[in-house]
Amino acid sequence: MTITDLRPESAPGRPRTARWVPTRAGILNVWRYFDEVFEFHRGRLLLRGPNGSGKSKALEVLLPFLFDASLRAQRLSTFGTSERTMHWNLMGDGAEGRTRVGYVWLEFCLDSASGPDEPGEDTGRRWFVIGARLQASVHTTTVHPDYFTLHRRVEDGEFVTERGQPLTRAALVERIGADGAVHESAAEHRAAVRTVLFGGMNEQRYESLILALLQLRTPKLSQRLDPSLLSTLLSRALPPLGETELSELAEGFERLDRQREELERLDAEVAAAQRLAARQQTYARRVLRAAAAQLISATTEMDTRTRTARESEQKLIGARADRERAEERAAQARRQADTFDTDIEALRSRADYQEGEKAVRDLDNLRERERGARARAEASEKVATAAQAQARTDAAVAADAERAAVEVGAEADRLAE
């Protein structure tokens, strides 16, 4: 459970109100509360928390119990049931020991000054505390209450001994002294509370006020609200109206009539504005539809370009990686070239290399001479080829001449015969 401080109301310069305002409340050794003090802010306290954290229990043992001084379970329970009695609040739910004493109290402040509320100043303030000492035992099912009132603030450790134990009734009477009183009965306590906090209120109206508090503190009131009963309770709790209040109510009804006419005129203007708004909405839809088409087209184009850019970026990353690998290979090749240059210089400085160079030069000379000899051989081959052709021609002529000579010889032989 958390306690929320209503800070927005704490602005400086806020005027004080001349009425009793709750400032603090305390629960000592009751239920699961060991020693809890609740701080009100200008009479307001907001309790928040999950079910079972103690919000309703704080209401049960504080309000309107300290106004009502009744231990009836139906008056204590926020649900109006008799399941959780005050005896159960003290001795149930894991309570230890055979006897348990607890205190509940509520502190009020009356500030009739008209200046701003500044912390630490008690000028013009009056304090009034109402409380009850509750004692229960495992031997009985009842609770013995001792109601008290106090005309000063509650101090730290007010209701406990030096050893941290709750005060006995005699110690409570001694502790309060002349600053208050421990009442002999619940009726006496009710009368004291009614006289101080609700001056001029009779017993009947005070009872109606308590009934109204009981009705209004019901959890989830809106789910099972009885409007007629609530109206009756609130009506009984209100003071009778005077002539001034009645005249103010009549003026209020007249103002309501004027406001009703003004509202009717405003309703007509609202209807005209709604018709105009409907047409404007149609026009806006058309404009929006055209803009949406452009937006969709631009979005599609953007997606395409984004996809292209993403692919280009991937290619760029790959190209950069290839370039880095190529640069690495080039650097490695340069390092190898430097190594080879060094090796070449070392080889060139050796005698066998120089002899090799001389051999290469001699080989080049021999190759040049070989080329010259080959050229001369080719020329001689050409001459020999020509000579061979001429020889073949001469051989043919010689063969022809020989045949002719044979023929002439034969003819000569024939002629000789």
JSON list of N, CA and C in Angstrom, two decimals, residues 208-235:
[
{"chain": "A", "resi": 208, "resn": "SER", "atom": "N", "xyz": [-27.02, 10.73, 11.35]},
{"chain": "A", "resi": 208, "resn": "SER", "atom": "CA", "xyz": [-27.18, 10.72, 9.89]},
{"chain": "A", "resi": 208, "resn": "SER", "atom": "C", "xyz": [-25.84, 10.91, 9.19]},
{"chain": "A", "resi": 209, "resn": "LEU", "atom": "N", "xyz": [-25.00, 11.76, 9.77]},
{"chain": "A", "resi": 209, "resn": "LEU", "atom": "CA", "xyz": [-23.67, 11.97, 9.19]},
{"chain": "A", "resi": 209, "resn": "LEU", "atom": "C", "xyz": [-22.85, 10.67, 9.21]},
{"chain": "A", "resi": 210, "resn": "ILE", "atom": "N", "xyz": [-22.91, 9.95, 10.33]},
{"chain": "A", "resi": 210, "resn": "ILE", "atom": "CA", "xyz": [-22.16, 8.70, 10.42]},
{"chain": "A", "resi": 210, "resn": "ILE", "atom": "C", "xyz": [-22.71, 7.67, 9.43]},
{"chain": "A", "resi": 211, "resn": "LEU", "atom": "N", "xyz": [-24.04, 7.61, 9.29]},
{"chain": "A", "resi": 211, "resn": "LEU", "atom": "CA", "xyz": [-24.62, 6.69, 8.31]},
{"chain": "A", "resi": 211, "resn": "LEU", "atom": "C", "xyz": [-24.19, 7.05, 6.89]},
{"chain": "A", "resi": 212, "resn": "ALA", "atom": "N", "xyz": [-24.11, 8.36, 6.61]},
{"chain": "A", "resi": 212, "resn": "ALA", "atom": "CA", "xyz": [-23.65, 8.77, 5.29]},
{"chain": "A", "resi": 212, "resn": "ALA", "atom": "C", "xyz": [-22.19, 8.36, 5.06]},
{"chain": "A", "resi": 213, "resn": "LEU", "atom": "N", "xyz": [-21.37, 8.50, 6.10]},
{"chain": "A", "resi": 213, "resn": "LEU", "atom": "CA", "xyz": [-19.97, 8.07, 5.98]},
{"chain": "A", "resi": 213, "resn": "LEU", "atom": "C", "xyz": [-19.88, 6.57, 5.75]},
{"chain": "A", "resi": 214, "resn": "LEU", "atom": "N", "xyz": [-20.71, 5.81, 6.46]},
{"chain": "A", "resi": 214, "resn": "LEU", "atom": "CA", "xyz": [-20.70, 4.36, 6.26]},
{"chain": "A", "resi": 214, "resn": "LEU", "atom": "C", "xyz": [-21.11, 3.99, 4.84]},
{"chain": "A", "resi": 215, "resn": "GLN", "atom": "N", "xyz": [-22.08, 4.71, 4.29]},
{"chain": "A", "resi": 215, "resn": "GLN", "atom": "CA", "xyz": [-22.54, 4.42, 2.93]},
{"chain": "A", "resi": 215, "resn": "GLN", "atom": "C", "xyz": [-21.49, 4.82, 1.90]},
{"chain": "A", "resi": 216, "resn": "LEU", "atom": "N", "xyz": [-20.85, 5.97, 2.11]},
{"chain": "A", "resi": 216, "resn": "LEU", "atom": "CA", "xyz": [-19.91, 6.49, 1.11]},
{"chain": "A", "resi": 216, "resn": "LEU", "atom": "C", "xyz": [-18.58, 5.76, 1.11]},
{"chain": "A", "resi": 217, "resn": "ARG", "atom": "N", "xyz": [-18.21, 5.11, 2.19]},
{"chain": "A", "resi": 217, "resn": "ARG", "atom": "CA", "xyz": [-16.92, 4.41, 2.22]},
{"chain": "A", "resi": 217, "resn": "ARG", "atom": "C", "xyz": [-17.04, 2.97, 1.70]},
{"chain": "A", "resi": 218, "resn": "THR", "atom": "N", "xyz": [-18.23, 2.55, 1.27]},
{"chain": "A", "resi": 218, "resn": "THR", "atom": "CA", "xyz": [-18.42, 1.20, 0.78]},
{"chain": "A", "resi": 218, "resn": "THR", "atom": "C", "xyz": [-17.56, 0.98, -0.46]},
{"chain": "A", "resi": 219, "resn": "PRO", "atom": "N", "xyz": [-16.78, -0.08, -0.52]},
{"chain": "A", "resi": 219, "resn": "PRO", "atom": "CA", "xyz": [-15.97, -0.35, -1.72]},
{"chain": "A", "resi": 219, "resn": "PRO", "atom": "C", "xyz": [-16.84, -0.57, -2.95]},
{"chain": "A", "resi": 220, "resn": "LYS", "atom": "N", "xyz": [-16.35, -0.08, -4.10]},
{"chain": "A", "resi": 220, "resn": "LYS", "atom": "CA", "xyz": [-17.05, -0.22, -5.38]},
{"chain": "A", "resi": 220, "resn": "LYS", "atom": "C", "xyz": [-18.49, 0.26, -5.24]},
{"chain": "A", "resi": 221, "resn": "LEU", "atom": "N", "xyz": [-18.65, 1.47, -4.69]},
{"chain": "A", "resi": 221, "resn": "LEU", "atom": "CA", "xyz": [-19.96, 2.02, -4.41]},
{"chain": "A", "resi": 221, "resn": "LEU", "atom": "C", "xyz": [-20.79, 2.15, -5.69]},
{"chain": "A", "resi": 222, "resn": "SER", "atom": "N", "xyz": [-20.12, 2.49, -6.80]},
{"chain": "A", "resi": 222, "resn": "SER", "atom": "CA", "xyz": [-20.87, 2.72, -8.03]},
{"chain": "A", "resi": 222, "resn": "SER", "atom": "C", "xyz": [-21.49, 1.45, -8.60]},
{"chain": "A", "resi": 223, "resn": "GLN", "atom": "N", "xyz": [-21.01, 0.27, -8.22]},
{"chain": "A", "resi": 223, "resn": "GLN", "atom": "CA", "xyz": [-21.54, -0.97, -8.77]},
{"chain": "A", "resi": 223, "resn": "GLN", "atom": "C", "xyz": [-22.85, -1.39, -8.11]},
{"chain": "A", "resi": 224, "resn": "ARG", "atom": "N", "xyz": [-23.05, -1.01, -6.89]},
{"chain": "A", "resi": 224, "resn": "ARG", "atom": "CA", "xyz": [-24.30, -1.38, -6.21]},
{"chain": "A", "resi": 224, "resn": "ARG", "atom": "C", "xyz": [-24.84, -0.19, -5.42]},
{"chain": "A", "resi": 225, "resn": "LEU", "atom": "N", "xyz": [-24.92, 0.93, -6.10]},
{"chain": "A", "resi": 225, "resn": "LEU", "atom": "CA", "xyz": [-25.37, 2.17, -5.48]},
{"chain": "A", "resi": 225, "resn": "LEU", "atom": "C", "xyz": [-26.89, 2.21, -5.41]},
{"chain": "A", "resi": 226, "resn": "ASP", "atom": "N", "xyz": [-27.39, 2.57, -4.23]},
{"chain": "A", "resi": 226, "resn": "ASP", "atom": "CA", "xyz": [-28.82, 2.78, -4.04]},
{"chain": "A", "resi": 226, "resn": "ASP", "atom": "C", "xyz": [-29.05, 4.28, -4.00]},
{"chain": "A", "resi": 227, "resn": "PRO", "atom": "N", "xyz": [-29.45, 4.88, -5.12]},
{"chain": "A", "resi": 227, "resn": "PRO", "atom": "CA", "xyz": [-29.57, 6.34, -5.16]},
{"chain": "A", "resi": 227, "resn": "PRO", "atom": "C", "xyz": [-30.55, 6.89, -4.13]},
{"chain": "A", "resi": 228, "resn": "SER", "atom": "N", "xyz": [-31.66, 6.20, -3.92]},
{"chain": "A", "resi": 228, "resn": "SER", "atom": "CA", "xyz": [-32.65, 6.72, -2.98]},
{"chain": "A", "resi": 228, "resn": "SER", "atom": "C", "xyz": [-32.11, 6.73, -1.55]},
{"chain": "A", "resi": 229, "resn": "LEU", "atom": "N", "xyz": [-31.45, 5.62, -1.15]},
{"chain": "A", "resi": 229, "resn": "LEU", "atom": "CA", "xyz": [-30.89, 5.56, 0.19]},
{"chain": "A", "resi": 229, "resn": "LEU", "atom": "C", "xyz": [-29.78, 6.59, 0.37]},
{"chain": "A", "resi": 230, "resn": "LEU", "atom": "N", "xyz": [-28.93, 6.72, -0.64]},
{"chain": "A", "resi": 230, "resn": "LEU", "atom": "CA", "xyz": [-27.84, 7.70, -0.56]},
{"chain": "A", "resi": 230, "resn": "LEU", "atom": "C", "xyz": [-28.40, 9.11, -0.48]},
{"chain": "A", "resi": 231, "resn": "SER", "atom": "N", "xyz": [-29.42, 9.40, -1.26]},
{"chain": "A", "resi": 231, "resn": "SER", "atom": "CA", "xyz": [-30.03, 10.73, -1.22]},
{"chain": "A", "resi": 231, "resn": "SER", "atom": "C", "xyz": [-30.63, 11.00, 0.15]},
{"chain": "A", "resi": 232, "resn": "THR", "atom": "N", "xyz": [-31.30, 9.99, 0.72]},
{"chain": "A", "resi": 232, "resn": "THR", "atom": "CA", "xyz": [-31.90, 10.17, 2.05]},
{"chain": "A", "resi": 232, "resn": "THR", "atom": "C", "xyz": [-30.83, 10.41, 3.11]},
{"chain": "A", "resi": 233, "resn": "LEU", "atom": "N", "xyz": [-29.76, 9.64, 3.06]},
{"chain": "A", "resi": 233, "resn": "LEU", "atom": "CA", "xyz": [-28.69, 9.80, 4.05]},
{"chain": "A", "resi": 233, "resn": "LEU", "atom": "C", "xyz": [-28.02, 11.16, 3.94]},
{"chain": "A", "resi": 234, "resn": "LEU", "atom": "N", "xyz": [-27.74, 11.57, 2.72]},
{"chain": "A", "resi": 234, "resn": "LEU", "atom": "CA", "xyz": [-27.09, 12.88, 2.54]},
{"chain": "A", "resi": 234, "resn": "LEU", "atom": "C", "xyz": [-28.03, 14.02, 2.91]},
{"chain": "A", "resi": 235, "resn": "SER", "atom": "N", "xyz": [-29.30, 13.83, 2.62]},
{"chain": "A", "resi": 235, "resn": "SER", "atom": "CA", "xyz": [-30.27, 14.89, 2.98]},
{"chain": "A", "resi": 235, "resn": "SER", "atom": "C", "xyz": [-30.37, 15.05, 4.50]}
]
